[in-house]
Amino acid sequence: MQGAGAAPLRRAVKWSFILALVAFIYAALLPPALEIAGALLYRQDRWLLLAQASVLAGAVLIARRRMRRLEGQAPLYLAGFALMAPVCLLGHRWLLSAYDLSRDEQMADFDAAVLAGGRLSQPLPPMWRDCADALNTLFMYPAEHRAGWISSYLPLNAGIRAMLGLLGDPAWAGPLMTAVGGLALWGCARRLWPADREMAALCALLYLGSGQVLFAGMTSYAMSAHLALNMVWLWLYLKGRWPADSAATAVGFVAMGLHQPIMHPMFAAPLLYLLVRRKEWQRAAFFAFFYGLAGLFWLWWPNWIWHLVQAGPATARPAGVDFLSRLLMVLSQGNYGKALPDMAVNLLRFFAWQHVLLLPLLMLGFAATRHDALARAIAGGLWFTLIIMTIILPDQGHGFGYRYFHGLIGNAVLVAAFGWKQLKDATPIWRGLLLVTTALACVVILPMQSWMAYRQYRPYAELDQRLLSSPAAYVLIGAVDAPYAKDLVYNPPRLDRGPIRLLRDAVGPEMALRLCVGGKQAALVHPGDYRAIAAFFNSAVNSQAERENGQAAGMLARAGCRVTYL
């Protein structure tokens, strides 16, 4: 790497290498706690950071010093985007065992099943209306006496899955959105740099090389749809014509209604502010008007749906129904001392699941935004989201990389592309580095990520299959018998598949009498069945699980149930 033009390359690579090693050491010193993001950084992602540092060092040694421009291969890159869809679907079935691990994933499929049946809320049988919490109503609308149940998320991610389910398989939703996101990102790059086809190729490689994009596309999270719709919106926005702006407002309406109304506005706000800075008053007013209407609609939505869930129309609306009370509840928890450490974990996890060169190019790109208002607006979505989520929800829970940045991966790639444009004489050297790091990531990092995803999902999926095959009428599960055992208490909307799963601690003597009418069979999960889950987190099964199972077994037997273990 000789010559003045290589100076930015040397600095960016050096600091990226150092940061990756420091991040690995930091993660290695974390206590192996059970907060999911920190636990996954400690158990898995620190090794990805070390692998990235190794790949970067190896690529510097073996990359060709100068290469011709990366252009003229558009069909190859576009085929790569299209191929992501079947790869994600196969990954969902083979690597993730076709299992919804987290409550967020489960709620997407729960709501999709309800919507596919032509309802906005699934009615509950009378016996469950006053004891539905035992069925696990986490992330559902609160109610004192339930007429039905549905998640408290907005409906359009589930709606997309419902439509695809009616056509074939709802699991296609994430894969298809992943492919659409790549195609729209390509379109954005071609519009931003119409005379430079290499920029679209660069963006394609950074997108295709993102493990977070690929593995999130295997799940039912709304994040793949957020990424796809944000990039489609940006592509339309960059056209700067009224038909495109009209289409962008429609896309924005859908994006706001995917699952949480705040995610898309954090992406769009800096770009809409750019219209004000440029004094494009008509466009700014047009977007403000329609986003105002969309915001009012989606803020009204939970209040309407709650009335379908709550059986008593005269009941006062509890906190946690509308978005304002949810926000106040989150802010009242006051865990501000953990906010910065949690966000540091999130950012480390984010870069651990991205293309190796995203971080060094992003550092160069942020420097470039000082002189380019559009680049600054695109980068603004990253900064805005980072600040807001640090304040209101720094703990992301489950997910590959950092979920709340997922809809902004396209922004990060485009900012990195602005950094690429600053390389000038060093660009031929970077081309070789880009291709070599991409190839090494495919043979080193991607298999690691695949194994990590498999190991995380498989223990839960295997126990889930055992639960499904049980002949019992009910299975009682301790919420804290093992890490995230509560998420195993997942029931279909109509309670029509396998034994009904119940939270063991929510079943009391009175409820047991109702459950055991006719001498029904009730099963408990032996603590030993959780060993694989506990082993993944390098922890032990709850020492009280066996005692609490015994107490529950006695209560159920006295109520007339036939009690067994899985």
Coordinates of C-alpha atoms in Angstrom, one line a residue, residues 150-390:
I150 CA -54.1 -10.2 19.5
S151 CA -50.6 -8.8 19.8
S152 CA -50.2 -5.1 20.6
Y153 CA -48.0 -4.6 17.5
L154 CA -49.3 -2.8 14.4
P155 CA -50.7 -5.3 11.9
L156 CA -49.0 -4.9 8.5
N157 CA -46.0 -7.1 8.9
A158 CA -48.5 -9.8 10.0
G159 CA -50.7 -8.8 7.1
I160 CA -47.9 -9.4 4.6
R161 CA -47.3 -12.8 6.1
A162 CA -51.1 -13.5 6.1
M163 CA -51.4 -12.7 2.3
L164 CA -48.4 -14.9 1.5
G165 CA -49.8 -17.6 3.7
L166 CA -53.0 -17.6 1.7
L167 CA -50.9 -17.9 -1.5
G168 CA -48.6 -20.6 -0.2
D169 CA -46.2 -20.1 2.8
P170 CA -46.0 -17.1 5.1
A171 CA -42.3 -17.9 5.7
W172 CA -41.6 -16.3 2.3
A173 CA -42.3 -12.8 3.7
G174 CA -38.8 -12.2 5.2
P175 CA -36.9 -13.8 2.2
L176 CA -38.8 -11.8 -0.4
M177 CA -38.4 -8.5 1.6
T178 CA -34.7 -9.2 1.8
A179 CA -34.5 -9.5 -2.0
V180 CA -36.6 -6.4 -2.5
G181 CA -34.4 -4.5 -0.1
G182 CA -31.3 -5.3 -2.2
L183 CA -32.9 -4.4 -5.5
A184 CA -34.2 -1.1 -4.1
L185 CA -30.7 -0.3 -2.6
W186 CA -29.3 -0.9 -6.1
G187 CA -31.8 1.5 -7.5
C188 CA -30.9 4.1 -5.0
A189 CA -27.2 3.8 -5.8
R190 CA -27.9 4.1 -9.5
R191 CA -29.9 7.2 -8.9
L192 CA -27.3 8.8 -6.6
W193 CA -24.4 8.0 -8.9
P194 CA -25.9 7.6 -12.4
A195 CA -22.6 8.0 -14.2
D196 CA -20.7 5.5 -11.9
R197 CA -21.9 1.9 -12.1
E198 CA -19.2 0.8 -9.7
M199 CA -21.1 2.4 -6.8
A200 CA -24.1 0.1 -7.3
A201 CA -21.7 -2.9 -7.4
L202 CA -20.1 -1.7 -4.1
C203 CA -23.5 -1.3 -2.4
A204 CA -24.5 -4.8 -3.7
L205 CA -21.4 -6.5 -2.2
L206 CA -21.8 -4.7 1.2
Y207 CA -25.5 -5.8 1.3
L208 CA -24.9 -9.3 0.1
G209 CA -22.1 -9.6 2.6
S210 CA -24.2 -8.6 5.6
G211 CA -25.0 -11.6 7.9
Q212 CA -27.6 -9.6 9.6
V213 CA -29.5 -9.0 6.4
L214 CA -29.3 -12.7 5.5
F215 CA -30.2 -14.2 8.9
A216 CA -32.9 -11.7 9.8
G217 CA -34.5 -12.6 6.5
M218 CA -34.9 -16.1 7.8
T219 CA -37.1 -15.0 10.6
S220 CA -40.5 -13.5 11.0
Y221 CA -39.3 -10.2 12.4
A222 CA -40.6 -7.1 10.8
M223 CA -37.1 -5.7 10.2
S224 CA -36.6 -7.2 6.7
A225 CA -39.8 -5.4 5.7
H226 CA -38.6 -2.1 7.3
L227 CA -35.3 -2.3 5.3
A228 CA -37.1 -3.1 2.0
L229 CA -39.7 -0.4 2.4
N230 CA -37.2 2.2 3.6
M231 CA -35.1 1.6 0.5
V232 CA -38.1 1.6 -1.8
W233 CA -39.2 4.9 -0.2
L234 CA -35.7 6.4 -0.7
W235 CA -35.6 5.3 -4.3
L236 CA -38.9 7.1 -4.9
Y237 CA -37.9 10.2 -2.9
L238 CA -34.7 10.6 -5.0
K239 CA -36.8 10.8 -8.2
G240 CA -38.1 14.2 -6.9
R241 CA -41.4 13.9 -9.0
W242 CA -45.0 14.1 -7.8
P243 CA -46.0 10.6 -8.9
A244 CA -43.0 9.2 -7.0
D245 CA -43.7 11.3 -4.0
S246 CA -47.3 10.1 -3.9
A247 CA -46.1 6.5 -4.1
A248 CA -43.6 7.2 -1.3
T249 CA -46.3 8.4 1.0
A250 CA -48.1 5.1 0.4
V251 CA -45.0 3.2 1.1
G252 CA -44.4 5.3 4.3
F253 CA -47.9 4.5 5.5
V254 CA -47.3 0.8 5.2
A255 CA -43.8 1.1 6.8
M256 CA -45.3 3.0 9.8
G257 CA -47.9 0.2 10.3
L258 CA -45.5 -2.8 10.1
H259 CA -45.1 -3.2 13.9
Q260 CA -44.0 0.0 15.7
P261 CA -44.9 3.5 14.3
I262 CA -41.6 5.1 15.3
M263 CA -39.2 3.0 13.2
H264 CA -39.9 4.5 9.7
P265 CA -40.2 8.1 10.9
M266 CA -36.7 7.9 12.4
F267 CA -35.4 7.0 9.0
A268 CA -37.5 9.5 7.0
A269 CA -37.3 12.6 9.3
P270 CA -33.8 13.8 8.3
L271 CA -34.6 13.4 4.6
L272 CA -37.8 15.4 5.0
Y273 CA -35.9 18.0 6.9
L274 CA -33.6 18.3 3.9
L275 CA -36.5 19.4 1.8
V276 CA -37.0 22.3 4.3
R277 CA -33.3 23.2 4.1
R278 CA -33.5 23.2 0.4
K279 CA -36.7 25.3 0.5
E280 CA -38.7 22.7 -1.5
W281 CA -41.8 23.9 0.3
Q282 CA -44.4 22.1 -1.7
R283 CA -42.8 18.7 -1.4
A284 CA -42.1 19.3 2.4
A285 CA -45.8 20.3 2.9
F286 CA -47.0 17.4 0.9
F287 CA -45.1 14.9 2.9
A288 CA -45.9 16.6 6.2
F289 CA -49.6 16.5 5.5
F290 CA -49.7 12.8 4.6
Y291 CA -47.3 11.7 7.3
G292 CA -49.5 13.6 9.8
L293 CA -52.6 11.7 8.6
A294 CA -50.7 8.4 8.7
G295 CA -49.4 9.1 12.2
L296 CA -52.9 9.9 13.5
F297 CA -54.3 6.8 12.0
W298 CA -51.7 4.5 13.5
L299 CA -51.8 6.2 16.8
W300 CA -55.6 5.7 16.8
W301 CA -55.3 2.0 15.8
P302 CA -54.5 0.4 19.2
N303 CA -57.4 2.2 20.9
W304 CA -59.8 0.7 18.4
I305 CA -58.3 -2.8 18.5
W306 CA -58.4 -2.8 22.3
H307 CA -62.1 -2.5 22.2
L308 CA -62.2 -5.8 20.3
V309 CA -60.0 -7.4 23.0
Q310 CA -61.7 -6.1 26.1
A311 CA -65.1 -7.8 26.8
G312 CA -66.6 -5.0 29.0
P313 CA -67.1 -1.8 26.9
A314 CA -67.4 0.3 30.0
T315 CA -64.0 -0.8 31.4
A316 CA -61.5 2.0 31.7
R317 CA -58.6 1.7 29.3
P318 CA -55.5 0.5 31.1
A319 CA -52.0 1.8 30.6
G320 CA -50.1 0.1 27.9
V321 CA -52.8 0.2 25.2
D322 CA -52.0 3.5 23.5
F323 CA -48.4 4.4 22.4
L324 CA -48.1 7.4 24.7
S325 CA -48.8 5.3 27.8
R326 CA -46.4 2.6 26.6
L327 CA -43.7 5.3 26.1
L328 CA -44.3 6.7 29.6
M329 CA -44.1 3.2 31.1
V330 CA -40.8 2.5 29.4
L331 CA -39.3 5.9 30.4
S332 CA -40.5 5.4 34.0
Q333 CA -38.4 2.3 34.4
G334 CA -35.4 4.7 34.7
N335 CA -32.7 2.2 33.6
Y336 CA -30.6 5.1 32.3
G337 CA -27.4 3.9 33.9
K338 CA -27.5 0.8 31.6
A339 CA -28.4 2.7 28.4
L340 CA -24.9 3.5 27.2
P341 CA -23.4 0.0 28.0
D342 CA -26.4 -1.7 26.4
M343 CA -26.1 0.5 23.3
A344 CA -22.3 -0.3 23.1
V345 CA -23.2 -4.0 23.1
N346 CA -25.8 -3.4 20.4
L347 CA -23.3 -1.5 18.1
L348 CA -20.7 -4.2 18.6
R349 CA -23.2 -6.8 17.7
F350 CA -24.3 -4.8 14.7
F351 CA -20.8 -4.6 13.2
A352 CA -20.1 -8.2 14.0
W353 CA -22.9 -9.2 11.6
Q354 CA -22.0 -6.8 8.8
H355 CA -19.6 -6.9 5.9
V356 CA -16.0 -6.6 7.1
L357 CA -15.4 -3.4 5.2
L358 CA -18.6 -1.6 6.3
L359 CA -17.0 -0.1 9.4
P360 CA -13.9 1.4 7.7
L361 CA -15.9 2.7 4.8
L362 CA -18.5 4.0 7.1
M363 CA -15.9 6.0 9.0
L364 CA -14.7 7.6 5.7
G365 CA -18.4 8.2 4.8
F366 CA -19.2 10.0 8.0
A367 CA -16.3 12.4 7.2
A368 CA -17.7 12.9 3.7
T369 CA -21.2 13.9 5.0
R370 CA -19.7 17.2 6.3
H371 CA -19.7 18.5 2.7
D372 CA -22.8 16.8 1.2
A373 CA -26.3 17.6 2.5
L374 CA -27.9 14.5 1.0
A375 CA -25.3 12.2 2.5
R376 CA -25.8 14.0 5.8
A377 CA -29.5 13.4 5.7
I378 CA -29.0 9.7 4.8
A379 CA -26.5 9.4 7.7
G380 CA -28.9 11.3 9.9
G381 CA -31.3 8.4 10.1
L382 CA -28.5 6.4 11.8
W383 CA -27.7 9.1 14.3
F384 CA -31.4 9.9 15.0
T385 CA -32.3 6.2 15.6
L386 CA -29.2 5.8 17.8
I387 CA -30.1 8.7 20.0
I388 CA -33.8 7.9 20.3
M389 CA -33.3 4.2 21.0
T390 CA -30.6 4.8 23.5

